[in-house]
PDB file of C-alpha atoms in Angstrom:
ATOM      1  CA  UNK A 619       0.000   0.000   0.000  1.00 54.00           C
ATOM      2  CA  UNK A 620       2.908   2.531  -1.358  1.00 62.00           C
ATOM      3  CA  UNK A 621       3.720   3.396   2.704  1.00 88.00           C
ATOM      4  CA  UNK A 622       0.233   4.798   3.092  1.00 95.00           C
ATOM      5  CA  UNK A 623      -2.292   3.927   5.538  1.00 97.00           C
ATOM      6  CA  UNK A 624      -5.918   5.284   6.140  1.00 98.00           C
ATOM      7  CA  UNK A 625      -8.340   4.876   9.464  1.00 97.00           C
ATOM      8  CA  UNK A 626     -10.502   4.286   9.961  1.00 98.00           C
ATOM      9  CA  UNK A 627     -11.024   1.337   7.413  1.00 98.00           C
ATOM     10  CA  UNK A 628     -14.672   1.195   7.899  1.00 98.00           C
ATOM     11  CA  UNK A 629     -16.892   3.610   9.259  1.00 98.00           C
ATOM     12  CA  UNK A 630     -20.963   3.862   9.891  1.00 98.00           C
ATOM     13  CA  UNK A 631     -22.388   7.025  11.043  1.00 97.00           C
ATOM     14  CA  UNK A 632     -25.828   8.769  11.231  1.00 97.00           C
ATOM     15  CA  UNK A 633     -26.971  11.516   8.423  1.00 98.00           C
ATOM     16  CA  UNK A 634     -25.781  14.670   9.905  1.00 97.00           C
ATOM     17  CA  UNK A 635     -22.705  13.611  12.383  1.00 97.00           C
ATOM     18  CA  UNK A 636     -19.491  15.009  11.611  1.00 96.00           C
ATOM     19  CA  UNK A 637     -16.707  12.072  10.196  1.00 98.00           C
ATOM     20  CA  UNK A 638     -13.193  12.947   9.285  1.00 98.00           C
ATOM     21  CA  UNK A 639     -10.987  10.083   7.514  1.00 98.00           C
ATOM     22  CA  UNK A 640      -7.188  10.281   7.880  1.00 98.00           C
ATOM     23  CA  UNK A 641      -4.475   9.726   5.641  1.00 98.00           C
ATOM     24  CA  UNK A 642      -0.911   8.801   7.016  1.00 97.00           C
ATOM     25  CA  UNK A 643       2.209   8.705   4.363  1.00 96.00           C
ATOM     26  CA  UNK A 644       5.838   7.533   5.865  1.00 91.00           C
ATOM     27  CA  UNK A 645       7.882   8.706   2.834  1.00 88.00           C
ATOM     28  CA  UNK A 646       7.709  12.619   3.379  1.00 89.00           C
ATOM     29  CA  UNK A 647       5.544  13.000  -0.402  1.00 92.00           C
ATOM     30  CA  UNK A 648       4.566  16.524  -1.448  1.00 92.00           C
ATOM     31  CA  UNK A 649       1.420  15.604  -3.455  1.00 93.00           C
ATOM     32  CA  UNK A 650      -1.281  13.714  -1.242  1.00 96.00           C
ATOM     33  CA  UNK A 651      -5.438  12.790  -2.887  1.00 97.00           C
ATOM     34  CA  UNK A 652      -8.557  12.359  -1.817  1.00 98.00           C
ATOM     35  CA  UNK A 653     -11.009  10.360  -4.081  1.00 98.00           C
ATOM     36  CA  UNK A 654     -14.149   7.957  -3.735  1.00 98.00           C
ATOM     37  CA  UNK A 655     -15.314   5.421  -5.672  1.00 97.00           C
ATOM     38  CA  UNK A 656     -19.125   4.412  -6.321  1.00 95.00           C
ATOM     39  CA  UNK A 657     -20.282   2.000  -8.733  1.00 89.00           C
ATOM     40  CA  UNK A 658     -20.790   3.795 -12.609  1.00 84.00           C
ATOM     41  CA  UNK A 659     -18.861   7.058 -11.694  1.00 86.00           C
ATOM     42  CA  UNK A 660     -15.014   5.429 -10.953  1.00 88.00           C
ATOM     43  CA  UNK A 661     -12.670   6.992  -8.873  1.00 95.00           C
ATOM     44  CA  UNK A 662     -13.314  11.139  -8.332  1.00 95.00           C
ATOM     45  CA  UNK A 663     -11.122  13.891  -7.138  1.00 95.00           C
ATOM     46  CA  UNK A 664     -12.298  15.420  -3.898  1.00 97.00           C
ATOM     47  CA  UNK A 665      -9.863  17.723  -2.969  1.00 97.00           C
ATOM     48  CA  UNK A 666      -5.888  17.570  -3.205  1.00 96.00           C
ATOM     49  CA  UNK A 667      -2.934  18.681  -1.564  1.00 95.00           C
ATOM     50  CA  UNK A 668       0.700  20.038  -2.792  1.00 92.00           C
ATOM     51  CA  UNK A 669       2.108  20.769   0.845  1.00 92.00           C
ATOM     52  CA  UNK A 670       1.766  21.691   4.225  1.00 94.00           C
ATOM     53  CA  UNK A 671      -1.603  24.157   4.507  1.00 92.00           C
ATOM     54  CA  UNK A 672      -2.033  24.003   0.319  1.00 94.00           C
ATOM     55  CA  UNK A 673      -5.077  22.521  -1.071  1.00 95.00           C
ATOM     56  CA  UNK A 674      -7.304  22.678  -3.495  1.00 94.00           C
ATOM     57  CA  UNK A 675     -10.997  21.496  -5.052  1.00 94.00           C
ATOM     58  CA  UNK A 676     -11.197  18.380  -7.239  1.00 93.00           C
ATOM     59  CA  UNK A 677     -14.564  17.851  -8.992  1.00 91.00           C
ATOM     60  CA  UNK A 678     -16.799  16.440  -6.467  1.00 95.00           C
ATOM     61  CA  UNK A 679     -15.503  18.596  -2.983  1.00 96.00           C
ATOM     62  CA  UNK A 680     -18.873  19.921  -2.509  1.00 96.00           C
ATOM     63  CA  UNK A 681     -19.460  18.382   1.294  1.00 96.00           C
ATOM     64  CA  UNK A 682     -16.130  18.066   2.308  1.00 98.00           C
ATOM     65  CA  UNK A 683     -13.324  19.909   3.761  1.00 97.00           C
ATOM     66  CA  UNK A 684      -9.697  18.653   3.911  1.00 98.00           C
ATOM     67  CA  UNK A 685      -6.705  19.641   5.879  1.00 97.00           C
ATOM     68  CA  UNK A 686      -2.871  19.413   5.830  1.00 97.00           C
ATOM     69  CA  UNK A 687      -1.478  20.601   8.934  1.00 96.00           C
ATOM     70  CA  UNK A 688       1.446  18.212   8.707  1.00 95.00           C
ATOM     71  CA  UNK A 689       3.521  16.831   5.634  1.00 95.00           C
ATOM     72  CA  UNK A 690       2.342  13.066   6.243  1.00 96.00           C
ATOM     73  CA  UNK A 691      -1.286  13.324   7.848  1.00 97.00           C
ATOM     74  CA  UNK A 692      -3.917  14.876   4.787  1.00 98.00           C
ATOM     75  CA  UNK A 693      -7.641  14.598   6.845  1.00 98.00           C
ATOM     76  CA  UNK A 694     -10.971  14.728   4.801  1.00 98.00           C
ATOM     77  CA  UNK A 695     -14.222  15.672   7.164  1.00 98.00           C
ATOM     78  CA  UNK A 696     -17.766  15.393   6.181  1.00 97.00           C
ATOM     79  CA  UNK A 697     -19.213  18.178   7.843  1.00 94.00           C
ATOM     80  CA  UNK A 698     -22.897  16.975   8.077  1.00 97.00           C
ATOM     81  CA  UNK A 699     -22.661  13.383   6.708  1.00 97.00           C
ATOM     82  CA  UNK A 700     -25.174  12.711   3.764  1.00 97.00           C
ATOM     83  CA  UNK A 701     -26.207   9.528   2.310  1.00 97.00           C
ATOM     84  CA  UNK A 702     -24.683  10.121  -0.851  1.00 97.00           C
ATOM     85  CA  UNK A 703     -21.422  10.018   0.667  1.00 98.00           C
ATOM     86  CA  UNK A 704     -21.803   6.475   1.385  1.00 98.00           C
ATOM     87  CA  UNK A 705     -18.919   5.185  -0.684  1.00 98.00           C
ATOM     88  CA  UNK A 706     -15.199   4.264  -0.530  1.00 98.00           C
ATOM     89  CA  UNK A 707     -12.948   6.563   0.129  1.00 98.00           C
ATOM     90  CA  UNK A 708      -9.160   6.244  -1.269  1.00 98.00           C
ATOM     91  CA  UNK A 709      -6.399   8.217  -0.297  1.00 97.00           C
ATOM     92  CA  UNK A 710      -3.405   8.818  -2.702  1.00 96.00           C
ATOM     93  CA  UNK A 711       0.140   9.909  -2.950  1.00 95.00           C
ATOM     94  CA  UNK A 712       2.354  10.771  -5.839  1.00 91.00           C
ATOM     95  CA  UNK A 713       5.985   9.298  -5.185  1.00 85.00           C
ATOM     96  CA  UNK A 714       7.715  10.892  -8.667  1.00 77.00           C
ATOM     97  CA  UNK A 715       6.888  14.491  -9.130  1.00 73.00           C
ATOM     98  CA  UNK A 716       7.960  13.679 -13.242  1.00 76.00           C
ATOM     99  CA  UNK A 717       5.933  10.839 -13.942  1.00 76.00           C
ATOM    100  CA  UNK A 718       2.701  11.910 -11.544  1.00 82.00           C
ATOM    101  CA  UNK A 719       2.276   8.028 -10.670  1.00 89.00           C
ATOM    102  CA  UNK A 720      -0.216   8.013  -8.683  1.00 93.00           C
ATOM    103  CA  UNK A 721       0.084   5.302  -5.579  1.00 95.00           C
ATOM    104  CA  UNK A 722      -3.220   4.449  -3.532  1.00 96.00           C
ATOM    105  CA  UNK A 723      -4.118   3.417   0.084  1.00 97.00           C
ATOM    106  CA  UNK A 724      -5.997   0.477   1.102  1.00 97.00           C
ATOM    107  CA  UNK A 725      -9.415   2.712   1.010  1.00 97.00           C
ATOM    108  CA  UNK A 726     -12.030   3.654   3.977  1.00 98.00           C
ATOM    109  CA  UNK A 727     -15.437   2.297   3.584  1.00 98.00           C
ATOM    110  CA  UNK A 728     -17.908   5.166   5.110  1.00 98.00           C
ATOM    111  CA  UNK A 729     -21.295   3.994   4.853  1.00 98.00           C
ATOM    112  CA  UNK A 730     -24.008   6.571   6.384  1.00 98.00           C
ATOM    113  CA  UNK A 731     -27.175   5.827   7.342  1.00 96.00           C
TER     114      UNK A 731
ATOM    115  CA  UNK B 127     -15.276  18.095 -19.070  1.00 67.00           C
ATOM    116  CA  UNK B 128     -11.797  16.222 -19.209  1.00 72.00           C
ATOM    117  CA  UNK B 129     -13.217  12.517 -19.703  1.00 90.00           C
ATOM    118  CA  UNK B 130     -11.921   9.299 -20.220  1.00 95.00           C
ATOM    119  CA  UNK B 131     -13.897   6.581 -21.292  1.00 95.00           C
ATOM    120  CA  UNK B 132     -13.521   2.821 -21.132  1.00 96.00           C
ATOM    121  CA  UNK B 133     -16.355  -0.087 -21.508  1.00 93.00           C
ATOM    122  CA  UNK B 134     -17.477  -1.731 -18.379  1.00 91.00           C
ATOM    123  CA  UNK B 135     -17.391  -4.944 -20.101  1.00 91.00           C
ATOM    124  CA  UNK B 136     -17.042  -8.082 -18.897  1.00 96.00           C
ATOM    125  CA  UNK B 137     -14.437  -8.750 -21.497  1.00 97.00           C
ATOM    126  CA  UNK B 138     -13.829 -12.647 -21.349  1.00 98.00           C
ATOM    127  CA  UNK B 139     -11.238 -14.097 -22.581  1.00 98.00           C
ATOM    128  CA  UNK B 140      -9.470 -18.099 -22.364  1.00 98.00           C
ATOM    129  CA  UNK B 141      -6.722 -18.280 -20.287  1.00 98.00           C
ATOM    130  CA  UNK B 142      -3.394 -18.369 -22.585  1.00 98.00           C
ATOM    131  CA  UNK B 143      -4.738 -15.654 -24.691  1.00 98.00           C
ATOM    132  CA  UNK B 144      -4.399 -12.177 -25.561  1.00 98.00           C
ATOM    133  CA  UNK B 145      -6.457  -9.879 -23.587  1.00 98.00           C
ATOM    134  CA  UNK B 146      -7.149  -6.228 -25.045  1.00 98.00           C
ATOM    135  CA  UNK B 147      -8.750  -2.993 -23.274  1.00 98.00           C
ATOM    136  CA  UNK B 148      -9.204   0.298 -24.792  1.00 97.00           C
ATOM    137  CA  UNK B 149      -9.701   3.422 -23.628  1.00 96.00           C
ATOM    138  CA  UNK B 150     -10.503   6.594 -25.190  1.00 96.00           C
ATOM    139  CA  UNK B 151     -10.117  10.802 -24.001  1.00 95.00           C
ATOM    140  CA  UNK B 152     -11.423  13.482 -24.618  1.00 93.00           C
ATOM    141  CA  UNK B 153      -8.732  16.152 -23.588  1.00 90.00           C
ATOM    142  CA  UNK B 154      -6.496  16.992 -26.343  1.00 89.00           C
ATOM    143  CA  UNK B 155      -3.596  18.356 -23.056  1.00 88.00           C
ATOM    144  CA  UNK B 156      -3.539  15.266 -21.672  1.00 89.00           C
ATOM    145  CA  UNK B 157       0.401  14.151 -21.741  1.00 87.00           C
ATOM    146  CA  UNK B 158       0.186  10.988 -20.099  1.00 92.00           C
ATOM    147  CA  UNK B 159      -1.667   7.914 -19.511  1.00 95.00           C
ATOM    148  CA  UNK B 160      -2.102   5.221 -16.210  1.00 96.00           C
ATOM    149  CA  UNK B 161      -3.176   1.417 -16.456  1.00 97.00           C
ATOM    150  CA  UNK B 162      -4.228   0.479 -13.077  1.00 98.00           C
ATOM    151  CA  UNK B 163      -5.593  -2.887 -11.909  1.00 98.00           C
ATOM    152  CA  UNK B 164      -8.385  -3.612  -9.095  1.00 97.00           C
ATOM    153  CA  UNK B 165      -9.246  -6.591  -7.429  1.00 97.00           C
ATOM    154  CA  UNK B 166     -13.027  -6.912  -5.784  1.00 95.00           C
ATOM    155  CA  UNK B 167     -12.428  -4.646  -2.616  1.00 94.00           C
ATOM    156  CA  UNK B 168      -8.634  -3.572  -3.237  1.00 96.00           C
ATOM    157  CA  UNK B 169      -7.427  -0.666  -3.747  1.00 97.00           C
ATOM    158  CA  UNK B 170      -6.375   0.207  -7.275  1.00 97.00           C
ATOM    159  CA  UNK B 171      -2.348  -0.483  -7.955  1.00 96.00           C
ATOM    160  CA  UNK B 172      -0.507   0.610 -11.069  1.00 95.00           C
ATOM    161  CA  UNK B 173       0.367  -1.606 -13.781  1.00 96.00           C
ATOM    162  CA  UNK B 174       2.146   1.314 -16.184  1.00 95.00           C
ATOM    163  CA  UNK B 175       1.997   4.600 -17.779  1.00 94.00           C
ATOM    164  CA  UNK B 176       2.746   5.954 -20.865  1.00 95.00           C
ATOM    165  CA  UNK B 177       3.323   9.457 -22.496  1.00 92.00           C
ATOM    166  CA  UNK B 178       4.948   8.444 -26.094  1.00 91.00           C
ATOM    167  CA  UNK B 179       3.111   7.425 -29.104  1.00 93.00           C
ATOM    168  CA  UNK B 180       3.776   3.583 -29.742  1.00 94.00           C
ATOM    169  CA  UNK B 181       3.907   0.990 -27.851  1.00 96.00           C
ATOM    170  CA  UNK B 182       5.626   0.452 -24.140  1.00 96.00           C
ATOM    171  CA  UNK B 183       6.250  -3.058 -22.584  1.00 97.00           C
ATOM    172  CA  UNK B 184       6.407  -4.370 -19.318  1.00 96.00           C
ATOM    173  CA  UNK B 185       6.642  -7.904 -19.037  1.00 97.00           C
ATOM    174  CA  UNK B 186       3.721  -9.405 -19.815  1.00 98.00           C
ATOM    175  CA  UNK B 187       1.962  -5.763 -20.136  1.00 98.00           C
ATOM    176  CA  UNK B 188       1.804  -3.383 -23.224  1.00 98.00           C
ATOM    177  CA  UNK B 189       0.534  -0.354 -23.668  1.00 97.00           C
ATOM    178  CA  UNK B 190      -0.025   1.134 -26.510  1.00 97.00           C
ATOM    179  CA  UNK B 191      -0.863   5.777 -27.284  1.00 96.00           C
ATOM    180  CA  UNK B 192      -2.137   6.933 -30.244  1.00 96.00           C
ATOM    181  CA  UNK B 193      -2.306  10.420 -29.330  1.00 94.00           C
ATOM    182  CA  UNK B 194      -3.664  11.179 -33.005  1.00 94.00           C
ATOM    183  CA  UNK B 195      -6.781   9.242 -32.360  1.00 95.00           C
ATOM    184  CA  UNK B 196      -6.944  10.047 -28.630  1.00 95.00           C
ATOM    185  CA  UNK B 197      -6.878   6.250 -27.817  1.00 95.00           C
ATOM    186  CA  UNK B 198      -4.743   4.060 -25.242  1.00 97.00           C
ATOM    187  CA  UNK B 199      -4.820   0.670 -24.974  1.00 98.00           C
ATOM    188  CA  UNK B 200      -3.369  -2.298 -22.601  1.00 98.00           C
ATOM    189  CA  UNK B 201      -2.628  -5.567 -24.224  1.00 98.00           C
ATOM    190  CA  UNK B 202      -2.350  -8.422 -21.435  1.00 98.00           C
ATOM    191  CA  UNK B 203      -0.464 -11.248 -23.347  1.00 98.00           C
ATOM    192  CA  UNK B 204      -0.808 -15.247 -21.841  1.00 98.00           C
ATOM    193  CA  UNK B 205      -3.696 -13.910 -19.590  1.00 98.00           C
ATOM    194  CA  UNK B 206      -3.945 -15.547 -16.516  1.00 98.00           C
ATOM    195  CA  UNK B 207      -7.140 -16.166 -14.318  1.00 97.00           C
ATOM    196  CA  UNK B 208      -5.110 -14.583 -12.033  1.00 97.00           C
ATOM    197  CA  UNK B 209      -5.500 -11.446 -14.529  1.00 98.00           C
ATOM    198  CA  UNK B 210      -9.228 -11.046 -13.464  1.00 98.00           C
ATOM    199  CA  UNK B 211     -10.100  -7.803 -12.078  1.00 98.00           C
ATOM    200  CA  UNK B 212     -10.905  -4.398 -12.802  1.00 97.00           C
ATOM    201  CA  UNK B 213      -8.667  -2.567 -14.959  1.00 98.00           C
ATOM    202  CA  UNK B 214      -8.675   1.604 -14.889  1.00 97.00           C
ATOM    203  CA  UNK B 215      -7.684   3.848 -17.557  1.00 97.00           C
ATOM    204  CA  UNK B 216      -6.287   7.426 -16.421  1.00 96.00           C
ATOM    205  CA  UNK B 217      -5.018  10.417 -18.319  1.00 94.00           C
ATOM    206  CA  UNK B 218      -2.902  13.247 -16.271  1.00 90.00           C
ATOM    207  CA  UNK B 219      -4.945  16.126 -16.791  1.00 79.00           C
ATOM    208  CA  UNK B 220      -2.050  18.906 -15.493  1.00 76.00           C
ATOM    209  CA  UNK B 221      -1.474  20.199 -12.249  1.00 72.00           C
ATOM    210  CA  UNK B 222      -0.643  16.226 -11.165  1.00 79.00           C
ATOM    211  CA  UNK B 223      -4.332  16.018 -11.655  1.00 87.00           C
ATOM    212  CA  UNK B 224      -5.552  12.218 -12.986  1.00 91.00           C
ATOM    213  CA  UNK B 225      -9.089  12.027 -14.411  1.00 93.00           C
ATOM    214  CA  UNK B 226     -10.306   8.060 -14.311  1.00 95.00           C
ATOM    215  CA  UNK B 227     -12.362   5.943 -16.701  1.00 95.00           C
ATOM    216  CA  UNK B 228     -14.555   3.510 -14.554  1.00 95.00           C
ATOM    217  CA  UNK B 229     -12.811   0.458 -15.498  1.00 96.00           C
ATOM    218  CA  UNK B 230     -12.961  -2.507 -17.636  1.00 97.00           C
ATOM    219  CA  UNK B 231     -13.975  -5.696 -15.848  1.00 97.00           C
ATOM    220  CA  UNK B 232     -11.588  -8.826 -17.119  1.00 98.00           C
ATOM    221  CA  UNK B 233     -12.560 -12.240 -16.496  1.00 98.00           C
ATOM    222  CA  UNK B 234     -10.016 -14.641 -17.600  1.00 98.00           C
ATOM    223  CA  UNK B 235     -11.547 -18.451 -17.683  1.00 97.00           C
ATOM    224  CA  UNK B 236      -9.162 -21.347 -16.751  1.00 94.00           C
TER     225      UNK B 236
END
């Protein structure tokens, strides 16, 4: 899993709690992703990070909120869980800044009911 | 809207032979390409990418950019039942941005 781990691994929470997922990286990486991945729509871009305190959208952030306080821990919260962000959640790092490989976590499973 | 588009398939195929997925984009920028494979509840893991027209090998892996017709391909020689799973096209849209296809399904029969 590319030296990158995510908590929890599965996660069930009421519509309307707060839930923030954490990515942990080992290897000191610059670039650090947050996707999901539901059945028909792939893997999406939530939000990204390209250091400490710089983020930015991806095409699906609306919901979420993301923060980078510390080169190896990138958190995503869900603010006021909805049911439509029941899904799998992936974390990602890039370890090549030339090629933009792209190197994934083992994946969160947040299912809201 | 960067796409990238790939049948869902299954695409079945004997074990020993060739397998063949496709992919097509839509964003003329995109410089390179990402073949990732997915087992049933893994996470996704990279197989190759490739940013030249032609073909690139890896072992048993090619893949192939034809940046004329906006088309990438991964050709899976002596498949393998092992080979079945999930297989996800990508195209780095800029800014270290990747913009996924939602995968070809492989099933490779013994």
């Amino acid at each position: 899993d590319a030296g990158i781990t995510q908590s929890p691994r599965h996660k069930v929470t009421e519509t309307g709690t707060p839930v923030t997922l954490r990515c942990h990286q080992t290897e000191n990486h610059r670039y650090m992703y947050w996707y999901r991945q539901d059945p028909g729509h792939g893997l999406r871009l939530i939000h990204y990070s390209y250091g400490v305190k710089d983020t930015d959208k991806g095409e699906v952030s609306d919901g979420y909120s993301v923060s980078r306080s510390k080169t190896e821990d990138f958190l995503l919260t869900l603010e006021s869980a909805t049911s439509s962000q029941t899904s799998v959640y992936f974390c990602a790092i890039i370890r090549d800044s030339y090629s933009y490989e792209q190197y994934f976590g083992p994946g969160t499973r947040l299912t809201v009911t | 809207q960067k796409e990238v588009e790939q049948n869902s398939g299954p695409l079945s195929v004997p074990e020993g032979a060739i397998a063949s997925l496709n992919c097509t984009y839509s964003d003329r920028g995109s410089q390179s390409f990402f073949w990732y494979r997915q087992y049933s509840g893994k996470s996704p893991e990279l197989i190759m990418f490739i940013y030249s027209n032609g073909d690139k090998e890896d072992g048993r892996f090619t893949a192939q950019l034809n940046k004329a017709s906006q088309y990438v391909s991964l050709l899976i020689r002596d498949s393998q039942p092992s080979d079945s799973a999930t297989y996800l096209c990508a195209s780095n849209t800029g800014f270290q941005k990747l913009v996924f296809g939602t995968g070809t399904r492989l099933l490779v029969s013994p």
